[in-house]
Short mmCIF file of C-alpha atoms (C1' of nucleotides) in Angstrom, two decimals:
data_model
loop_
_atom_site.label_atom_id
_atom_site.label_comp_id
_atom_site.label_asym_id
_atom_site.label_seq_id
_atom_site.Cartn_x
_atom_site.Cartn_y
_atom_site.Cartn_z
CA UNK A 1 12.64 -14.37 -23.09
CA UNK A 2 9.55 -12.31 -22.43
CA UNK A 3 7.83 -13.84 -25.38
CA UNK A 4 7.66 -17.22 -23.70
CA UNK A 5 5.92 -15.69 -20.73
CA UNK A 6 3.19 -14.36 -23.00
CA UNK A 7 2.66 -17.59 -24.88
CA UNK A 8 2.64 -19.50 -21.65
CA UNK A 9 -0.43 -17.64 -20.50
CA UNK A 10 -2.12 -17.85 -23.87
CA UNK A 11 -1.57 -14.32 -25.11
CA UNK A 12 -0.43 -13.66 -28.61
CA UNK A 13 3.02 -12.11 -28.78
CA UNK A 14 2.57 -8.56 -29.96
CA UNK A 15 4.69 -5.48 -29.82
CA UNK A 16 2.63 -3.54 -27.27
CA UNK A 17 2.52 -6.52 -24.94
CA UNK A 18 6.23 -7.16 -25.23
CA UNK A 19 7.08 -3.53 -24.64
CA UNK A 20 4.83 -3.23 -21.64
CA UNK A 21 6.13 -6.44 -20.11
CA UNK A 22 9.65 -5.21 -20.68
CA UNK A 23 8.90 -1.91 -18.98
CA UNK A 24 7.53 -3.73 -15.98
CA UNK A 25 10.51 -6.04 -15.84
CA UNK A 26 13.12 -3.36 -16.13
CA UNK A 27 11.49 -0.95 -13.68
CA UNK A 28 13.91 -0.39 -10.85
CA UNK A 29 13.35 -0.11 -7.17
CA UNK A 30 10.20 1.95 -7.45
CA UNK A 31 8.48 -0.44 -9.78
CA UNK A 32 4.90 0.49 -8.97
CA UNK A 33 3.56 2.09 -12.08
CA UNK A 34 0.19 3.53 -12.98
CA UNK A 35 -1.23 2.87 -16.42
CA UNK A 36 -0.38 6.48 -17.16
CA UNK A 37 3.23 5.94 -16.09
CA UNK A 38 3.58 2.99 -18.42
CA UNK A 39 1.97 4.96 -21.20
CA UNK A 40 4.36 7.87 -20.74
CA UNK A 41 7.37 5.59 -20.79
CA UNK A 42 6.14 4.05 -24.02
CA UNK A 43 5.77 7.49 -25.55
CA UNK A 44 9.26 8.44 -24.35
CA UNK A 45 10.54 5.34 -26.09
CA UNK A 46 8.86 6.49 -29.25
CA UNK A 47 6.31 3.68 -29.31
CA UNK A 48 2.87 4.39 -30.73
CA UNK A 49 0.67 2.67 -28.22
CA UNK A 50 -2.67 3.97 -27.05
CA UNK A 51 -3.48 4.47 -23.40
CA UNK A 52 -6.52 2.23 -23.82
CA UNK A 53 -4.23 -0.54 -24.95
CA UNK A 54 -2.07 -0.09 -21.91
CA UNK A 55 -5.11 -0.57 -19.72
CA UNK A 56 -6.25 -3.56 -21.72
CA UNK A 57 -2.87 -5.21 -21.64
CA UNK A 58 -2.33 -4.60 -17.95
CA UNK A 59 -5.74 -6.07 -17.21
CA UNK A 60 -4.94 -9.11 -19.30
CA UNK A 61 -1.64 -9.50 -17.51
CA UNK A 62 -3.41 -9.26 -14.22
CA UNK A 63 -5.88 -11.97 -15.16
CA UNK A 64 -3.01 -14.09 -16.39
CA UNK A 65 -1.29 -13.72 -13.04
CA UNK A 66 1.75 -11.95 -14.48
CA UNK A 67 0.91 -8.68 -12.81
CA UNK A 68 -0.58 -7.49 -9.53
CA UNK A 69 -2.91 -4.49 -9.37
CA UNK A 70 -2.71 -2.48 -6.18
CA UNK A 71 -4.98 0.27 -4.95
CA UNK A 72 -3.34 2.80 -2.70
CA UNK A 73 -5.32 5.48 -0.87
CA UNK A 74 -6.09 7.77 -3.76
CA UNK A 75 -8.21 5.39 -5.80
CA UNK A 76 -5.58 5.09 -8.48
CA UNK A 77 -4.35 1.67 -9.48
CA UNK A 78 -0.67 0.85 -9.65
CA UNK A 79 0.75 -2.24 -11.27
CA UNK A 80 3.76 -4.39 -10.53
CA UNK A 81 5.13 -7.68 -11.78
CA UNK A 82 3.70 -10.57 -9.79
CA UNK A 83 6.72 -12.27 -8.32
CA UNK A 84 4.59 -14.71 -6.40
CA UNK A 85 5.92 -13.76 -2.99
CA UNK A 86 2.70 -11.99 -2.13
CA UNK A 87 4.38 -9.17 -0.31
CA UNK A 88 2.71 -6.15 1.29
CA UNK A 89 3.61 -2.47 1.09
CA UNK A 90 4.89 0.43 3.14
CA UNK A 91 4.11 3.80 1.56
CA UNK A 92 5.64 7.14 2.50
CA UNK A 93 2.93 9.78 2.56
CA UNK A 94 5.38 12.53 1.76
CA UNK A 95 7.55 11.17 -1.02
CA UNK A 96 5.40 8.34 -2.29
CA UNK A 97 8.35 6.02 -1.76
CA UNK A 98 7.22 2.40 -1.60
CA UNK A 99 8.92 -0.43 0.26
CA UNK A 100 7.88 -4.05 0.18
CA UNK A 101 7.87 -6.56 2.97
CA UNK A 102 6.67 -10.04 3.81
CA UNK A 103 5.73 -10.87 7.36
CA UNK A 104 5.00 -14.51 8.23
CA UNK A 105 3.32 -13.58 11.50
CA UNK A 106 0.82 -11.37 9.75
CA UNK A 107 0.30 -13.92 7.00
CA UNK A 108 -0.58 -16.51 9.60
CA UNK A 109 -2.96 -14.27 11.47
CA UNK A 110 -4.72 -13.37 8.23
CA UNK A 111 -5.22 -17.04 7.42
CA UNK A 112 -6.58 -17.68 10.90
CA UNK A 113 -8.86 -14.68 10.94
CA UNK A 114 -10.38 -15.64 7.61
CA UNK A 115 -10.99 -19.16 8.84
CA UNK A 116 -12.38 -18.09 12.20
CA UNK A 117 -14.93 -15.94 10.46
CA UNK A 118 -16.00 -18.52 7.91
CA UNK A 119 -14.34 -16.84 4.97
CA UNK A 120 -12.65 -18.86 2.28
CA UNK A 121 -9.50 -16.78 1.98
CA UNK A 122 -8.89 -15.39 -1.47
CA UNK A 123 -6.31 -12.67 -0.95
CA UNK A 124 -5.59 -9.62 1.12
CA UNK A 125 -4.35 -6.10 0.82
CA UNK A 126 -2.24 -4.49 3.50
CA UNK A 127 -0.69 -1.08 3.09
CA UNK A 128 1.09 0.70 5.90
CA UNK A 129 1.25 4.48 5.59
CA UNK A 130 3.83 6.62 7.32
CA UNK A 131 6.45 9.23 6.73
CA UNK A 132 10.04 8.40 6.04
CA UNK A 133 12.45 10.57 7.99
CA UNK A 134 15.36 9.96 5.66
CA UNK A 135 13.51 11.82 2.95
CA UNK A 136 15.60 11.40 -0.15
CA UNK A 137 13.00 10.69 -2.89
CA UNK A 138 15.83 9.39 -5.00
CA UNK A 139 14.39 9.30 -8.46
CA UNK A 140 11.34 11.49 -8.47
CA UNK A 141 9.06 8.70 -9.57
CA UNK A 142 7.20 8.76 -6.29
CA UNK A 143 3.45 8.81 -6.48
CA UNK A 144 2.27 12.44 -6.35
CA UNK B 1 -27.08 15.28 20.23
CA UNK B 2 -25.57 15.05 16.76
CA UNK B 3 -25.45 18.81 16.62
CA UNK B 4 -22.83 18.92 19.34
CA UNK B 5 -20.61 16.61 17.34
CA UNK B 6 -20.70 19.03 14.44
CA UNK B 7 -20.02 22.12 16.49
CA UNK B 8 -17.24 20.34 18.27
CA UNK B 9 -15.34 19.92 15.03
CA UNK B 10 -16.12 23.44 13.87
CA UNK B 11 -18.79 22.73 11.31
CA UNK B 12 -21.93 24.78 11.15
CA UNK B 13 -25.03 22.78 12.05
CA UNK B 14 -27.02 22.42 8.86
CA UNK B 15 -29.73 20.13 7.71
CA UNK B 16 -27.70 18.14 5.17
CA UNK B 17 -24.92 17.57 7.68
CA UNK B 18 -27.32 16.52 10.40
CA UNK B 19 -29.16 14.16 8.10
CA UNK B 20 -26.01 12.57 6.78
CA UNK B 21 -24.56 12.13 10.23
CA UNK B 22 -27.80 10.58 11.35
CA UNK B 23 -27.79 8.16 8.43
CA UNK B 24 -24.28 7.08 9.29
CA UNK B 25 -25.19 6.66 12.95
CA UNK B 26 -28.30 4.67 12.37
CA UNK B 27 -26.86 2.39 9.70
CA UNK B 28 -27.06 -1.16 10.92
CA UNK B 29 -24.67 -4.01 10.65
CA UNK B 30 -23.64 -3.30 7.11
CA UNK B 31 -22.76 0.31 7.78
CA UNK B 32 -20.28 0.80 4.97
CA UNK B 33 -21.92 3.21 2.62
CA UNK B 34 -20.82 4.78 -0.61
CA UNK B 35 -21.59 8.43 -1.24
CA UNK B 36 -24.22 7.18 -3.65
CA UNK B 37 -25.78 4.98 -0.95
CA UNK B 38 -26.06 7.93 1.39
CA UNK B 39 -27.51 10.04 -1.39
CA UNK B 40 -30.15 7.44 -2.21
CA UNK B 41 -31.17 7.16 1.41
CA UNK B 42 -31.56 10.91 1.59
CA UNK B 43 -33.77 10.86 -1.48
CA UNK B 44 -35.82 8.02 -0.01
CA UNK B 45 -36.33 10.16 3.06
CA UNK B 46 -37.58 12.95 0.84
CA UNK B 47 -34.63 15.24 1.51
CA UNK B 48 -33.46 17.55 -1.26
CA UNK B 49 -29.74 17.17 -1.01
CA UNK B 50 -27.39 17.11 -3.95
CA UNK B 51 -24.90 14.32 -4.51
CA UNK B 52 -22.10 16.89 -4.59
CA UNK B 53 -23.08 17.98 -1.12
CA UNK B 54 -22.93 14.41 0.10
CA UNK B 55 -19.39 14.14 -1.18
CA UNK B 56 -18.44 17.50 0.33
CA UNK B 57 -19.94 16.66 3.69
CA UNK B 58 -18.39 13.20 3.85
CA UNK B 59 -15.00 14.66 3.02
CA UNK B 60 -15.40 17.28 5.72
CA UNK B 61 -16.40 14.59 8.18
CA UNK B 62 -13.38 12.58 7.20
CA UNK B 63 -11.06 15.53 7.79
CA UNK B 64 -12.76 16.19 11.09
CA UNK B 65 -12.12 12.60 12.12
CA UNK B 66 -15.81 11.72 12.43
CA UNK B 67 -15.73 9.39 9.49
CA UNK B 68 -13.34 6.89 7.94
CA UNK B 69 -13.02 6.50 4.21
CA UNK B 70 -12.16 3.02 2.97
CA UNK B 71 -11.12 1.95 -0.49
CA UNK B 72 -12.01 -1.61 -1.34
CA UNK B 73 -10.73 -3.34 -4.48
CA UNK B 74 -13.02 -1.74 -7.01
CA UNK B 75 -11.79 1.81 -6.57
CA UNK B 76 -14.98 2.91 -4.93
CA UNK B 77 -14.86 4.62 -1.56
CA UNK B 78 -17.08 3.57 1.29
CA UNK B 79 -17.61 5.55 4.45
CA UNK B 80 -18.25 4.55 8.03
CA UNK B 81 -18.43 6.34 11.35
CA UNK B 82 -15.00 6.53 12.94
CA UNK B 83 -15.43 4.75 16.25
CA UNK B 84 -11.78 5.09 17.08
CA UNK B 85 -11.13 1.39 17.43
CA UNK B 86 -9.21 1.34 14.16
CA UNK B 87 -10.53 -2.01 13.07
CA UNK B 88 -9.79 -3.78 9.81
CA UNK B 89 -12.12 -5.48 7.35
CA UNK B 90 -13.07 -8.84 5.92
CA UNK B 91 -14.94 -8.55 2.63
CA UNK B 92 -16.88 -11.30 0.91
CA UNK B 93 -16.17 -11.20 -2.82
CA UNK B 94 -19.54 -12.72 -3.67
CA UNK B 95 -22.02 -10.90 -1.51
CA UNK B 96 -20.08 -7.82 -0.57
CA UNK B 97 -20.76 -8.62 3.07
CA UNK B 98 -18.31 -6.82 5.34
CA UNK B 99 -17.13 -7.93 8.75
CA UNK B 100 -14.88 -5.97 11.06
CA UNK B 101 -12.12 -7.22 13.29
CA UNK B 102 -9.28 -6.00 15.44
CA UNK B 103 -6.21 -8.15 15.86
CA UNK B 104 -3.61 -7.12 18.44
CA UNK B 105 -0.96 -9.38 16.96
CA UNK B 106 -1.24 -7.74 13.58
CA UNK B 107 -1.36 -4.28 15.13
CA UNK B 108 1.89 -4.98 16.92
CA UNK B 109 3.63 -6.33 13.87
CA UNK B 110 2.56 -3.30 11.86
CA UNK B 111 4.02 -0.97 14.46
CA UNK B 112 7.27 -2.93 14.46
CA UNK B 113 7.54 -3.16 10.70
CA UNK B 114 7.05 0.57 10.32
CA UNK B 115 9.72 1.24 12.91
CA UNK B 116 12.17 -1.30 11.50
CA UNK B 117 11.95 0.40 8.13
CA UNK B 118 12.32 3.94 9.40
CA UNK B 119 8.72 4.93 8.78
CA UNK B 120 6.89 7.15 11.19
CA UNK B 121 3.65 5.18 11.32
CA UNK B 122 0.60 7.15 10.30
CA UNK B 123 -2.06 4.54 9.66
CA UNK B 124 -2.68 1.34 7.81
CA UNK B 125 -5.23 -0.34 5.64
CA UNK B 126 -5.83 -4.06 5.77
CA UNK B 127 -8.62 -5.75 3.89
CA UNK B 128 -8.97 -9.50 3.68
CA UNK B 129 -10.93 -10.80 0.70
CA UNK B 130 -12.61 -14.16 0.60
CA UNK B 131 -15.88 -15.89 -0.01
CA UNK B 132 -18.35 -16.59 2.72
CA UNK B 133 -19.82 -20.10 2.52
CA UNK B 134 -22.90 -19.28 4.54
CA UNK B 135 -24.03 -17.01 1.74
CA UNK B 136 -27.13 -15.32 3.03
CA UNK B 137 -26.62 -11.67 1.99
CA UNK B 138 -29.21 -10.81 4.59
CA UNK B 139 -30.27 -7.31 3.61
CA UNK B 140 -29.25 -6.82 0.04
CA UNK B 141 -27.14 -3.83 0.82
CA UNK B 142 -23.97 -5.69 -0.10
CA UNK B 143 -21.59 -3.95 -2.45
CA UNK B 144 -22.44 -5.04 -6.02
"C1'" DT C 1 -26.00 41.36 7.61
"C1'" DT C 2 -22.28 38.33 6.76
"C1'" DC C 3 -20.00 34.42 5.37
"C1'" DG C 4 -20.37 29.85 5.21
"C1'" DC C 5 -23.18 26.22 2.91
"C1'" DT C 6 -25.87 24.22 -0.79
"C1'" DG C 7 -27.83 22.80 -5.36
"C1'" DC C 8 -27.09 22.47 -9.97
"C1'" DA C 9 -24.46 21.91 -13.89
"C1'" DA C 10 -20.31 21.42 -15.84
"C1'" DA C 11 -15.62 19.88 -15.44
"C1'" DT C 12 -12.07 16.39 -14.22
"C1'" DC C 13 -9.93 12.15 -13.83
"C1'" DT C 14 -9.39 7.33 -14.32
"C1'" DT C 15 -10.80 3.47 -16.71
"C1'" DT C 16 -13.69 1.02 -20.18
"C1'" DT C 17 -15.86 0.13 -24.61
"C1'" DG C 18 -17.32 0.27 -29.75
"C1'" DC C 19 -15.64 -0.03 -34.02
"C1'" DA C 20 -12.89 -0.10 -38.12
"C1'" DA C 21 -8.23 -1.02 -39.50
"C1'" DG C 22 -4.13 -3.70 -38.93
"C1'" DG C 23 -1.16 -7.72 -37.59
"C1'" DC C 24 -0.03 -12.54 -36.19
"C1'" DC C 25 -0.24 -17.54 -37.20
"C1'" DG D 1 -7.71 -15.71 -44.47
"C1'" DG D 2 -9.47 -15.69 -39.98
"C1'" DC D 3 -9.38 -14.23 -35.60
"C1'" DC D 4 -7.05 -11.70 -32.15
"C1'" DT D 5 -5.23 -6.87 -31.24
"C1'" DT D 6 -4.86 -2.17 -31.53
"C1'" DG D 7 -5.80 3.00 -31.89
"C1'" DC D 8 -8.85 6.43 -31.68
"C1'" DA D 9 -12.72 8.55 -30.06
"C1'" DA D 10 -16.44 8.38 -27.30
"C1'" DA D 11 -18.63 6.60 -23.11
"C1'" DA D 12 -18.88 5.61 -18.43
"C1'" DG D 13 -18.46 6.05 -13.51
"C1'" DA D 14 -16.74 8.43 -9.41
"C1'" DT D 15 -15.60 12.62 -7.52
"C1'" DT D 16 -14.67 17.68 -7.66
"C1'" DT D 17 -15.43 22.49 -8.68
"C1'" DG D 18 -17.57 27.18 -10.13
"C1'" DC D 19 -21.03 30.01 -9.14
"C1'" DA D 20 -25.26 32.25 -7.83
"C1'" DG D 21 -28.62 31.93 -4.28
"C1'" DC D 22 -29.91 30.48 0.45
"C1'" DG D 23 -29.50 30.13 5.40
"C1'" DA D 24 -27.36 29.85 10.13
"C1'" DA D 25 -25.28 32.83 13.60
#
DNA sequence: TTCGCTGCAAATCTTTTGCAAGGCC
DNA sequence: GGCCTTGCAAAAGATTTGCAGCGAA
């Protein structure tokens, strides 16, 4: 299972990497985790993994294209599995609740704008901030 | 001139604030400055202003709506005068060159997407990353 | 004179790095 | 065994804060 994924991208299969990948895979709806979040979950699970390792592994995953690193307003990075759909994010300023979306119209405009300005498009980052009326903050894992 | 701006938003007119506002106003095409950039310019001008003050003043300006704070990929904040046009940014990954643009189509879609998902739109952040072929990096003030 | 403002130094927070020990192939 | 990984501690970089002194109104 997960092990294949690691080998595929040329990373040795080790316990910390497996555990971290597994945490990312099994994260539910609010699957945007900071390095600290991942670290805490590991500790909860009784794993002895250092925070530095979490950062190192997440960075390796990012370079391998397994994971996406996102920067929301507060200059803290959050990580999520890279599903390849290149979606963007809606963030609730009150609860931290995050919703994903893909909008073809915006995608197109971004491509055009890059071209019009002589930029060789690499990627983009769009985050929409707002407040969710139906404030439920279901699981308390919202970003502070 | 600048003094009015400060009074208007309820900030006492002081030398550091005036100087910093002036630096932001007179910044040329590449007017996206980090706190450090502003600090260095102050030092160049022979002003004795602490870096902490630069951060404090920029944050006050941001809260007063005079300045916008942007977070590009590297988790470093850059500041620019808030002209009210709510433009977005194109950033060259090689030179750090920044271009601004406003796209009505994207603006509309963002409004709709927020509404469709039950979010009370507050603001958004769109940065397009790419590489500029015509690599000239004219003034060397590109982000590292 | 009175508070708000500032400079300096120290603290904080997130992320990275050096190094010796340990683990995978 | 050899090389890649890891944990720990320390370093680094950006930003914030405490506090005593200074300055605008």
